[in-house]
Coordinates of C-alpha atoms in Angstrom, one line a residue:
X769 CA -94.2 -136.7 -279.8
X770 CA -94.4 -134.3 -282.6
X771 CA -91.3 -134.7 -284.0
X772 CA -89.8 -131.6 -287.1
X773 CA -87.8 -132.3 -289.3
X774 CA -84.0 -131.1 -288.9
X775 CA -84.8 -131.1 -285.4
X776 CA -81.9 -133.2 -283.7
X777 CA -82.5 -135.7 -280.7
X778 CA -80.4 -137.5 -278.6
X779 CA -81.4 -141.5 -278.1
X780 CA -80.0 -145.4 -278.1
X781 CA -79.2 -148.0 -280.4
X782 CA -81.4 -150.9 -279.5
X783 CA -80.8 -153.2 -282.7
X784 CA -78.8 -153.0 -285.4
X785 CA -79.8 -155.0 -288.6
X786 CA -78.8 -154.6 -292.3
X787 CA -77.6 -151.2 -292.1
X788 CA -80.7 -150.1 -290.4
X789 CA -80.9 -149.1 -286.8
X790 CA -83.5 -148.9 -284.4
X791 CA -82.9 -145.8 -281.8
X792 CA -85.1 -145.2 -278.9
X793 CA -85.4 -141.5 -278.1
X794 CA -84.5 -139.8 -274.6
X795 CA -87.5 -137.8 -275.1
X796 CA -90.3 -141.0 -276.2
X797 CA -90.7 -142.6 -279.1
X798 CA -88.5 -144.5 -281.7
X799 CA -87.3 -144.0 -284.8
X800 CA -85.5 -146.3 -287.6
X801 CA -82.3 -144.9 -289.0
X802 CA -79.7 -145.4 -291.2
X803 CA -76.2 -144.0 -290.1
X804 CA -74.4 -141.0 -292.6
X805 CA -71.9 -141.4 -294.9
X806 CA -69.6 -139.8 -292.8
X807 CA -69.6 -143.5 -290.4
X808 CA -68.8 -145.2 -293.2
X809 CA -66.0 -142.9 -294.3
X810 CA -64.4 -142.7 -290.8
X811 CA -64.5 -146.6 -290.5
X812 CA -67.0 -145.6 -287.4
X813 CA -69.1 -149.0 -286.6
X814 CA -72.4 -147.9 -285.2
X815 CA -73.4 -150.7 -282.5
X816 CA -76.0 -151.4 -280.0
X817 CA -75.9 -149.7 -276.8
X818 CA -74.5 -146.6 -278.9
X819 CA -75.8 -143.2 -277.8
X820 CA -76.0 -141.2 -280.7
X821 CA -77.7 -138.0 -282.3
X822 CA -80.4 -138.4 -285.0
X823 CA -82.7 -136.5 -287.0
X824 CA -86.4 -137.4 -288.2
X825 CA -86.5 -137.4 -291.9
X826 CA -90.3 -138.4 -291.8
X827 CA -92.4 -140.0 -289.4
X828 CA -90.6 -143.0 -287.4
X829 CA -87.5 -142.8 -289.5
X830 CA -84.3 -140.8 -289.6
X831 CA -80.8 -140.2 -290.1
X832 CA -77.8 -140.5 -287.6
X833 CA -76.0 -137.5 -287.6
X834 CA -73.8 -138.0 -284.8
X835 CA -72.0 -140.8 -281.8
X836 CA -71.7 -139.5 -278.5
X837 CA -68.5 -140.5 -276.3
X838 CA -68.5 -144.2 -275.4
X839 CA -67.3 -145.3 -271.8
X840 CA -66.8 -149.1 -273.4
X841 CA -66.8 -151.0 -276.3
X842 CA -67.0 -154.7 -277.1
X843 CA -65.8 -155.7 -280.7
X844 CA -67.9 -159.3 -280.6
X845 CA -70.6 -159.4 -279.7
X846 CA -70.7 -155.5 -281.0
X847 CA -72.3 -153.6 -278.1
X848 CA -71.4 -150.2 -276.4
X849 CA -71.8 -148.7 -273.0
X850 CA -72.0 -152.2 -271.0
X851 CA -72.9 -151.2 -267.3
X852 CA -71.9 -154.7 -266.1
X853 CA -71.2 -158.1 -267.7
X854 CA -72.2 -161.0 -266.0
X855 CA -70.8 -164.2 -266.3
X856 CA -73.1 -167.3 -266.0
X857 CA -71.2 -170.6 -265.0
X858 CA -72.3 -173.7 -264.1
X859 CA -71.4 -175.3 -261.0
X860 CA -71.6 -178.5 -262.5
X861 CA -72.8 -180.2 -265.7
X862 CA -71.0 -178.5 -267.1
X863 CA -68.0 -178.5 -264.6
X864 CA -66.7 -175.0 -264.1
X865 CA -63.5 -173.8 -266.6
X866 CA -61.5 -171.2 -264.8
X867 CA -59.1 -170.2 -267.4
X868 CA -62.0 -169.4 -269.5
X869 CA -63.8 -167.6 -266.5
X870 CA -60.7 -165.6 -266.0
X871 CA -59.7 -164.8 -269.8
X872 CA -63.5 -163.1 -269.5
X873 CA -62.8 -161.0 -266.6
X874 CA -59.5 -160.0 -268.1
X875 CA -61.2 -159.0 -271.5
X876 CA -64.1 -157.1 -269.5
X877 CA -61.2 -155.4 -267.4
X878 CA -59.7 -153.8 -270.6
X879 CA -62.9 -152.6 -271.6
X880 CA -63.4 -151.2 -268.4
X881 CA -66.5 -153.3 -267.6
X882 CA -67.3 -154.2 -264.5
X883 CA -68.2 -158.2 -263.9
X884 CA -70.6 -160.1 -262.1
X885 CA -70.5 -163.7 -261.7
X886 CA -73.8 -165.8 -261.5
X887 CA -72.6 -169.7 -260.2
X888 CA -76.1 -171.8 -261.4
X889 CA -77.3 -174.8 -260.9
X890 CA -76.7 -174.5 -256.9
X891 CA -79.0 -177.2 -256.3
X892 CA -76.6 -179.7 -257.7
X893 CA -73.4 -178.6 -256.2
X894 CA -71.5 -176.6 -253.8
X895 CA -70.3 -173.5 -254.6
X896 CA -69.2 -171.8 -251.7
X897 CA -65.4 -172.4 -252.7
X898 CA -65.9 -170.8 -256.0
X899 CA -67.8 -168.0 -254.7
X900 CA -65.0 -167.2 -252.1
X901 CA -62.6 -167.6 -255.0
X902 CA -63.6 -164.9 -256.9
X903 CA -65.3 -162.7 -254.5
X904 CA -61.9 -162.8 -252.9
X905 CA -60.4 -161.8 -256.2
X906 CA -63.2 -158.5 -256.0
X907 CA -65.8 -159.4 -257.8
X908 CA -69.5 -159.6 -256.9
X909 CA -70.6 -163.3 -256.6
X910 CA -74.2 -164.8 -256.6
X911 CA -75.1 -168.3 -256.2
X912 CA -78.8 -168.8 -257.9
X913 CA -81.1 -171.8 -258.4
X914 CA -83.0 -171.0 -261.6
X915 CA -85.6 -173.9 -261.2
X916 CA -86.6 -172.9 -257.5
X917 CA -85.7 -168.9 -257.8
X918 CA -83.9 -169.5 -255.2
X919 CA -81.0 -166.6 -255.1
X920 CA -82.4 -164.9 -258.2
X921 CA -84.0 -162.3 -256.9
X922 CA -80.4 -160.5 -255.8
X923 CA -79.3 -160.9 -259.3
X924 CA -82.2 -158.9 -260.6
X925 CA -81.9 -156.0 -258.5
X926 CA -78.1 -156.1 -259.4
X927 CA -79.2 -156.0 -263.5
X928 CA -82.1 -153.9 -262.8
X929 CA -80.3 -150.8 -264.4
X930 CA -78.2 -149.7 -267.1
X931 CA -77.1 -152.3 -270.1
X932 CA -76.2 -155.7 -268.2
X933 CA -74.7 -158.4 -271.0
X934 CA -75.2 -162.0 -270.1
X935 CA -72.2 -164.2 -271.1
X936 CA -72.8 -168.2 -270.5
X937 CA -71.3 -171.1 -272.0
X938 CA -74.0 -173.7 -273.5
X939 CA -75.7 -175.7 -271.0
X940 CA -74.7 -173.1 -267.8
X941 CA -77.7 -172.0 -267.5
X942 CA -78.4 -168.4 -268.8
X943 CA -81.7 -168.3 -270.6
X944 CA -83.2 -170.3 -267.4
X945 CA -81.8 -167.9 -265.3
X946 CA -82.9 -164.6 -267.5
X947 CA -86.4 -166.2 -267.7
X948 CA -86.4 -166.5 -263.7
X949 CA -85.1 -163.1 -263.3
X950 CA -87.5 -161.8 -266.2
X951 CA -90.1 -163.5 -267.0
X952 CA -91.6 -160.8 -269.3
X953 CA -88.4 -161.2 -271.9
X954 CA -90.4 -164.6 -272.7
X955 CA -87.3 -166.2 -273.1
X956 CA -87.4 -170.3 -273.4
X957 CA -84.4 -172.9 -272.3
X958 CA -81.9 -173.3 -274.9
X959 CA -81.9 -169.9 -276.3
X960 CA -85.3 -169.5 -278.4
X961 CA -87.9 -166.5 -277.7
X962 CA -91.0 -167.1 -278.0
X963 CA -91.6 -163.4 -277.7
X964 CA -89.2 -162.7 -281.0
X965 CA -90.4 -166.0 -282.7
X966 CA -86.4 -166.9 -283.4
X967 CA -84.1 -169.2 -282.4
X968 CA -80.4 -169.4 -281.2
X969 CA -79.1 -170.8 -284.1
X970 CA -80.8 -167.9 -286.2
X971 CA -80.0 -164.8 -284.5
X972 CA -77.5 -162.9 -286.2
X973 CA -77.4 -159.2 -284.2
X974 CA -77.9 -158.0 -281.0
X975 CA -80.6 -156.4 -279.4
X976 CA -81.5 -154.7 -276.3
X977 CA -84.6 -155.3 -274.1
X978 CA -86.2 -153.3 -272.0
X979 CA -86.3 -154.7 -268.5
X980 CA -89.2 -152.6 -267.2
X981 CA -87.3 -151.4 -263.8
X982 CA -85.1 -148.8 -266.0
X983 CA -82.7 -150.7 -267.5
X984 CA -81.7 -153.0 -270.6
X985 CA -80.7 -156.7 -271.5
X986 CA -78.3 -157.2 -274.0
X987 CA -79.4 -160.1 -276.3
X988 CA -75.8 -161.5 -277.5
X989 CA -76.0 -164.1 -279.5
X990 CA -72.4 -166.2 -280.0
X991 CA -71.3 -164.3 -276.6
X992 CA -70.2 -168.1 -275.1
X993 CA -67.1 -168.2 -276.9
X994 CA -65.3 -165.0 -277.0
X995 CA -61.8 -165.0 -279.1
X996 CA -59.8 -163.6 -276.4
X997 CA -56.7 -163.3 -278.5
X998 CA -58.0 -162.0 -281.4
X999 CA -60.1 -159.6 -280.1
X1000 CA -57.5 -157.9 -277.5
X1001 CA -54.7 -157.9 -278.6
X1002 CA -52.8 -156.3 -275.6
X1003 CA -49.1 -156.7 -274.8
X1004 CA -48.5 -159.0 -272.5
X1005 CA -47.3 -156.4 -270.0
X1006 CA -50.5 -155.2 -269.6
X1007 CA -51.9 -158.0 -268.7
X1008 CA -51.3 -157.7 -264.6
X1009 CA -53.5 -154.7 -264.6
X1010 CA -56.6 -156.6 -265.8
X1011 CA -56.5 -159.1 -262.5
X1012 CA -58.0 -156.6 -259.7
X1013 CA -56.5 -158.5 -257.0
X1014 CA -53.2 -158.4 -258.7
X1015 CA -52.8 -154.5 -258.5
X1016 CA -52.4 -153.7 -255.0
X1017 CA -49.2 -155.6 -255.2
X1018 CA -47.7 -154.7 -258.2
X1019 CA -45.7 -151.7 -257.0
X1020 CA -44.3 -153.6 -254.4
X1021 CA -41.7 -155.6 -256.7
X1022 CA -38.4 -155.6 -256.5
X1023 CA -37.8 -155.5 -260.4
X1024 CA -39.1 -152.7 -262.9
X1025 CA -41.1 -154.9 -265.8
X1026 CA -41.6 -157.7 -263.4
X1027 CA -43.8 -160.6 -265.3
X1028 CA -45.3 -161.5 -261.9
X1029 CA -44.4 -164.7 -263.3
X1030 CA -40.9 -166.4 -261.7
X1031 CA -39.4 -163.3 -260.8
X1032 CA -37.3 -163.5 -257.2
X1033 CA -38.7 -160.4 -255.0
X1034 CA -42.2 -160.2 -256.9
X1035 CA -44.7 -159.2 -254.4
X1036 CA -47.6 -160.7 -256.4
X1037 CA -46.0 -164.2 -256.1
X1038 CA -45.4 -163.3 -252.7
X1039 CA -49.2 -162.8 -252.5
X1040 CA -49.8 -166.0 -254.1
X1041 CA -47.7 -168.0 -251.9
X1042 CA -49.5 -166.3 -248.7
X1043 CA -52.5 -167.5 -250.3
X1044 CA -53.4 -163.4 -250.6
X1045 CA -54.3 -164.3 -254.4
X1046 CA -55.7 -167.7 -255.1
X1047 CA -53.3 -170.3 -256.9
X1048 CA -55.5 -170.9 -259.7
X1049 CA -56.4 -167.3 -260.6
X1050 CA -52.3 -166.8 -261.1
X1051 CA -52.3 -169.9 -263.3
X1052 CA -54.6 -168.4 -265.4
X1053 CA -52.5 -165.1 -265.8
X1054 CA -49.5 -167.2 -266.6
X1055 CA -51.2 -168.7 -269.5
X1056 CA -52.7 -166.2 -270.8
X1057 CA -49.3 -164.5 -270.3
X1058 CA -47.5 -166.8 -272.4
X1059 CA -50.2 -166.8 -275.1
X1060 CA -50.3 -163.0 -275.3
X1061 CA -46.5 -163.4 -276.1
X1062 CA -47.0 -165.3 -279.0
X1063 CA -48.5 -162.0 -280.9
X1064 CA -46.4 -160.5 -283.6
X1065 CA -45.6 -156.7 -283.7
X1066 CA -47.9 -156.2 -286.5
X1067 CA -50.9 -158.0 -284.7
X1068 CA -50.6 -155.7 -281.5
X1069 CA -51.3 -152.7 -284.2
X1070 CA -53.7 -154.1 -286.1
X1071 CA -56.9 -151.8 -285.4
X1072 CA -59.7 -152.8 -283.1
X1073 CA -62.5 -150.9 -284.4
X1074 CA -63.8 -147.9 -283.3

């Protein structure tokens, strides 16, 4: 497409590295862009996934002149406008860490990012109980065996459109799952991309790769260990709203400002006792609540970035 200087176009940031941004234009084609100085003055960080306005300056290059409203934003990894976060959890080797899962689902809820859970290595261990636990909490849940391909097709269909970020601890089988769903990405197990010729230990930036089905996969280095307290400095009193299965019960508590941990007349505790809320989820809630209570007031006021 012929582009003329001084005309402006909207597009999507696919890659950010060294102050340069690769932007895919809605009208077709890509530009390598730099951000205008006002973004630095306003302390606004442009990130992968941002919808932006660009002005071409010459063939295949230009400047980002505007940032369109975000629907969500993560600080680490720096990525915006995520349509879903896929948590890849190994059913065994290593065993699932429910507290880590529950922290990550709470982070996603805080950032208004829908979560999908995929339990891998379904051929090695029965994941039915885990699937039932998280489906009962309101999350879409899939069970997959990447080696045989069993259960991978529904995951691929769920991630076909929009921007999807995958998160999984080392050994959870994230790369194997991605390889089974999107073989065109050329991801080898161990996190090395044949297509890009780089290894996981040398990756220092986030990048979006087209799925070929109208969507993008976010390559998010280091996303296996999100620092909950460092990047989600919410008041402890807001945590319950990040557990979706708590929300229908929270209005029924006897006392205003109920912490949903020890109070008499707490409807959430009654739901736990009745089996309507899983005990492990409530225990995770209590653990995270206590961690958040250790935050100082100045830490809660500290800016998170824009």
